[in-house]
Tab-separated table of C-alpha atoms in Angstrom:
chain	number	residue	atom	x	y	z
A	1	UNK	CA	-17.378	6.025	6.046
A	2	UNK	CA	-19.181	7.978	3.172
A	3	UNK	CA	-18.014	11.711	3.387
A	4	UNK	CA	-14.488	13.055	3.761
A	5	UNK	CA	-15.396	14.144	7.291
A	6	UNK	CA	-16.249	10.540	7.887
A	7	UNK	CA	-12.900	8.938	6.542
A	8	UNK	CA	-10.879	12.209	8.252
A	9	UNK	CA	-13.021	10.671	11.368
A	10	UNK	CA	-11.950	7.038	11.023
A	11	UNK	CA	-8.384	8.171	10.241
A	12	UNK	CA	-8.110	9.664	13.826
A	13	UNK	CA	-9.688	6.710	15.560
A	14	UNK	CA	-7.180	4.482	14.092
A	15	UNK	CA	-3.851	6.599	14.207
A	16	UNK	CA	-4.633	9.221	16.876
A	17	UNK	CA	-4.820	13.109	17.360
A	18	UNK	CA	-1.804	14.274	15.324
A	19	UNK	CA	-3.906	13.170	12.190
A	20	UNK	CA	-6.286	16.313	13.060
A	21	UNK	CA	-4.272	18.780	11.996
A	22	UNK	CA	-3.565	17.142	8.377
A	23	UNK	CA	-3.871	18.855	5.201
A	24	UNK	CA	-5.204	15.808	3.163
A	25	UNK	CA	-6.944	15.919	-0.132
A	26	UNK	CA	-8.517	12.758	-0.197
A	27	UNK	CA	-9.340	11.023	3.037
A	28	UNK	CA	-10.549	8.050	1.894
A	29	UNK	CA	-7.520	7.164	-0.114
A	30	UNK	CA	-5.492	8.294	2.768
A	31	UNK	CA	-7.333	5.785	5.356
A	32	UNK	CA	-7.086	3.075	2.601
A	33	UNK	CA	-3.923	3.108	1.405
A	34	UNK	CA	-3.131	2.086	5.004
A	35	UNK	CA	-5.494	-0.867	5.377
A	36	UNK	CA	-3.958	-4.239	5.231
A	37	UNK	CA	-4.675	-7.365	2.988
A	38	UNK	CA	-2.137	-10.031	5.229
A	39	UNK	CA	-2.296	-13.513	3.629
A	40	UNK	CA	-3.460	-16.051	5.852
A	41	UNK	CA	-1.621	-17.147	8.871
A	42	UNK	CA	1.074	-19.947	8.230
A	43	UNK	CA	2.345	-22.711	10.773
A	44	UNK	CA	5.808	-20.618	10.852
A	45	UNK	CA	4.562	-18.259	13.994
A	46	UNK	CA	6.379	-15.086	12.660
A	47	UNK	CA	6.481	-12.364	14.532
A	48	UNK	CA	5.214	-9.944	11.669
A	49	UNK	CA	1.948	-12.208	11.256
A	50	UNK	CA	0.942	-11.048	14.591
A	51	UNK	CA	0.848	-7.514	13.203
A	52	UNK	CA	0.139	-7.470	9.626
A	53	UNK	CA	-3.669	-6.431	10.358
A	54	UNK	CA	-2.077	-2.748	10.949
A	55	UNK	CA	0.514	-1.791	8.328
A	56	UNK	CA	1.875	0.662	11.021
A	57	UNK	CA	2.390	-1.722	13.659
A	58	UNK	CA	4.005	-4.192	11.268
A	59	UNK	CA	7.032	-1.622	10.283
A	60	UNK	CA	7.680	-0.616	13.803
A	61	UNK	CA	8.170	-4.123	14.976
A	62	UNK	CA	10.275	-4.308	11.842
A	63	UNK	CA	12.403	-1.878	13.289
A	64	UNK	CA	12.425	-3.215	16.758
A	65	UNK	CA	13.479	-6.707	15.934
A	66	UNK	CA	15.984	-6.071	13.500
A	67	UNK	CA	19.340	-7.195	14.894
A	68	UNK	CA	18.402	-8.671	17.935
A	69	UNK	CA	18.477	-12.145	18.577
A	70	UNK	CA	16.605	-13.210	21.629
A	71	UNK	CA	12.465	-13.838	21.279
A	72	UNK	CA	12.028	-13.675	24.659
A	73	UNK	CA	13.637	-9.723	24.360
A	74	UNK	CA	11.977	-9.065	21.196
A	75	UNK	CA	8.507	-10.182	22.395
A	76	UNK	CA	8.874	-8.097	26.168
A	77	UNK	CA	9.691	-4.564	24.863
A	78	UNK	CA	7.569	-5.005	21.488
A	79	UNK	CA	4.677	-5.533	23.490
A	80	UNK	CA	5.987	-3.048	26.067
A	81	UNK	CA	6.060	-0.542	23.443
A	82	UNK	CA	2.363	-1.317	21.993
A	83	UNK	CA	1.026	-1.088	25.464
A	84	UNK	CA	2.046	2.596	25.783
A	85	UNK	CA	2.090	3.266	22.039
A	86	UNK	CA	-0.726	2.202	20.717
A	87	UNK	CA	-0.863	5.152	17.523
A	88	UNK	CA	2.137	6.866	15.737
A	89	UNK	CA	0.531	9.783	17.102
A	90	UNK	CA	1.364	8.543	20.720
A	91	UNK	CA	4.814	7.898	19.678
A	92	UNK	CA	5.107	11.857	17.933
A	93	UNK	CA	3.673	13.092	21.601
A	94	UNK	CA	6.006	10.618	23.514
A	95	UNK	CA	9.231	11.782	25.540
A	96	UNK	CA	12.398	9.972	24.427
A	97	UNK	CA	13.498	9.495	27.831
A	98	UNK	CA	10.023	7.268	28.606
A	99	UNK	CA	10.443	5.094	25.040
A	100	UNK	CA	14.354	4.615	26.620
A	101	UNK	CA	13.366	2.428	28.833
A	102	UNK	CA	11.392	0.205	27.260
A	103	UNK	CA	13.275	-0.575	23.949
A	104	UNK	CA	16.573	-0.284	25.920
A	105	UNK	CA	17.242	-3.892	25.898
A	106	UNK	CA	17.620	-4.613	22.266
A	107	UNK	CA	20.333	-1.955	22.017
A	108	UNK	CA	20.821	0.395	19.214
A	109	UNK	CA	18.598	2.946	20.719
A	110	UNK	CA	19.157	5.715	18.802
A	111	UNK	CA	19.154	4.424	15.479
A	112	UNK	CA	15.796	2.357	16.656
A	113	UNK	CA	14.488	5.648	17.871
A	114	UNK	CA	15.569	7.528	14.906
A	115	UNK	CA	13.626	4.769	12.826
A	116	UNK	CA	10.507	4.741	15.134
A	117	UNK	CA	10.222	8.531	14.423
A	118	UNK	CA	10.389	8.108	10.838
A	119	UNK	CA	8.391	5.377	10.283
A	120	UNK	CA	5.604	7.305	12.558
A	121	UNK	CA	5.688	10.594	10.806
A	122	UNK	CA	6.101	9.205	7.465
A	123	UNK	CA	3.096	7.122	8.117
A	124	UNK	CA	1.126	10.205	8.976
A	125	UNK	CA	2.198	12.519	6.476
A	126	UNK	CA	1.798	10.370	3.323
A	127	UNK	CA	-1.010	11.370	1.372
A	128	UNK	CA	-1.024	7.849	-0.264
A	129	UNK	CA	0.720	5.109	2.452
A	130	UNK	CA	3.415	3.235	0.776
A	131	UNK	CA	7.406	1.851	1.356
A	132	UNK	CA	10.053	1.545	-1.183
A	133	UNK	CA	13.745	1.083	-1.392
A	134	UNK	CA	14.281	4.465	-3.238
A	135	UNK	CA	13.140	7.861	-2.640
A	136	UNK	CA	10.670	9.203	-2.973
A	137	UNK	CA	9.426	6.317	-0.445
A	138	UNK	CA	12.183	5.093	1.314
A	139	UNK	CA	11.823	5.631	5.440
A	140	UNK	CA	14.874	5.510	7.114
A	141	UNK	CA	15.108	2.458	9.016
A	142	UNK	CA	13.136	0.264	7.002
A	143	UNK	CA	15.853	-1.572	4.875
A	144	UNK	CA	15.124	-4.618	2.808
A	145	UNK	CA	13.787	-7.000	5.336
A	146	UNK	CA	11.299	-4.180	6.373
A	147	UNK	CA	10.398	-3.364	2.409
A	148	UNK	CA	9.648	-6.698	2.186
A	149	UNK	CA	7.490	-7.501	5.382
A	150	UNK	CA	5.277	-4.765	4.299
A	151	UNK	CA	4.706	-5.726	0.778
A	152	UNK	CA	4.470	-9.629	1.681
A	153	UNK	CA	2.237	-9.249	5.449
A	154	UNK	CA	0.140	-5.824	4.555
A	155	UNK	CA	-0.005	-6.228	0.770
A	156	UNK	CA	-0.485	-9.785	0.460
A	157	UNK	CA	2.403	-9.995	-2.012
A	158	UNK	CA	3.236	-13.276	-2.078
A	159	UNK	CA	5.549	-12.993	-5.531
A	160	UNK	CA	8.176	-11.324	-3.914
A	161	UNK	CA	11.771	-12.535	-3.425
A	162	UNK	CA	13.117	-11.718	-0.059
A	163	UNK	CA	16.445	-12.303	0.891
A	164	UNK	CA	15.595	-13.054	4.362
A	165	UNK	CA	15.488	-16.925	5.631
A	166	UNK	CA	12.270	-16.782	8.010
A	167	UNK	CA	10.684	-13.870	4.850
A	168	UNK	CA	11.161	-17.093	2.150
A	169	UNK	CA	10.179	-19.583	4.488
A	170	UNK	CA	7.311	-17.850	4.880
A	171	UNK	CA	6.724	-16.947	1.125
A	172	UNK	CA	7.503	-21.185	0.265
A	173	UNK	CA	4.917	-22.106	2.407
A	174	UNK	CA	2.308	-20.201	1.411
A	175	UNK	CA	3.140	-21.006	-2.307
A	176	UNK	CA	2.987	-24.874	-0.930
A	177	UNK	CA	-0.288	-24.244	0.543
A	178	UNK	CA	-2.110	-23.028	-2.638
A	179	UNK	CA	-1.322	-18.893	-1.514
A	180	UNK	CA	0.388	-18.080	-4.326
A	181	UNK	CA	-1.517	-14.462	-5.459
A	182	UNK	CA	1.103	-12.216	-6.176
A	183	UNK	CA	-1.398	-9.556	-6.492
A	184	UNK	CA	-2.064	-6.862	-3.716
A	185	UNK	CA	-5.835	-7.311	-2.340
A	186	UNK	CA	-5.973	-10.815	-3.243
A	187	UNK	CA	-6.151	-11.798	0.666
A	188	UNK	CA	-8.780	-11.372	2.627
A	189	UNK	CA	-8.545	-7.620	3.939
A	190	UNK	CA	-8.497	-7.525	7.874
A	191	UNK	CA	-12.416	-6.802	9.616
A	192	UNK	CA	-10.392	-6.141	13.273
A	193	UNK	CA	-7.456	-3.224	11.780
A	194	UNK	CA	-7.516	-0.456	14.147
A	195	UNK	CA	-10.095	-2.053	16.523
């Protein structure tokens, strides 16, 4: 994209129709403060490197898995939910009562729903995409483990010290493997994101 039109264009393709009616002054920040830099895969099979080409996707799984235990449930209604869901703007146009019985099994609904929500319309309505700890970029939902999947799987920051067992395994390894930019944009960004 060249022209605001062009990045308002790309914007819509990627996150869907609610995106239309945004007042944004720069588009092409907008679009890529939301593009991903993941670092490369590792031989742990996380669940978030499956998703870190598309920042969005990455913080609703986030939310999904948190507190649930079983892969076999985590892995059915996550990719339940990104069958129907594809966009946060599909997920701002859904009906509760139709995203109830797909992310019923791992419990919790309404805080997960709650979270969903939030994490959708915050993605949206950012001007500049970004997650923090502290207002003013806090999302409810997205606690420390979340925080730190983001920065680590969409911003390729591997200098981070996550509390999280599977977050440091993940962090070690890549440090083991000669990963070790701490810098965001240092990985590779993703050609596929939003495809």
């Amino acid at each position: 994209p060249g022209t605001a039109n062009e990045w308002k264009q790309e914007a819509m393709k990627r996150w869907g129709s609610k995106v239309e009616g945004l007042e944004v002054e720069d588009w092409e920040q907008y679009v890529l403060s939301r593009m991903s830099t993941p670092p490369p895969p590792s031989a742990l099979d996380l669940l978030q490197e499956y998703y870190a080409c598309d920042a969005w996707r990455l913080l609703i799984v986030c939310t999904l898995m948190s507190r649930v235990s079983s892969a076999d449930t985590k892995h059915r209604c996550i990719d339940g939910f990104f069958q129907r869901y594809q966009t946060p703007s599909d997920v701002l146009e859904a009906e509760p009562k139709e995203m109830h019985a797909i992310i019923y099994p791992l419990g919790l609904f309404e805080n997960r729903l709650k979270s969903v929500i939030a994490v959708s319309t915050r993605f949206l309505e950012m001007p500049s995409f970004d997650v923090g700890l502290a207002p003013p970029l806090k999302i409810y939902g997205i606690g420390e483990f979340g925080f730190h999947s983001f920065q680590i799987f969409c911003r390729g920051q591997l200098d981070a010290k996550p509390s999280d067992k599977a977050l440091k395994s993940f962090v070690d390894w890549q440090r083991r493997h000669g990963n070790c930019h701490g810098t965001p944009g240092q990985a590779a960004p993703c050609e596929d994101e939003g495809a």
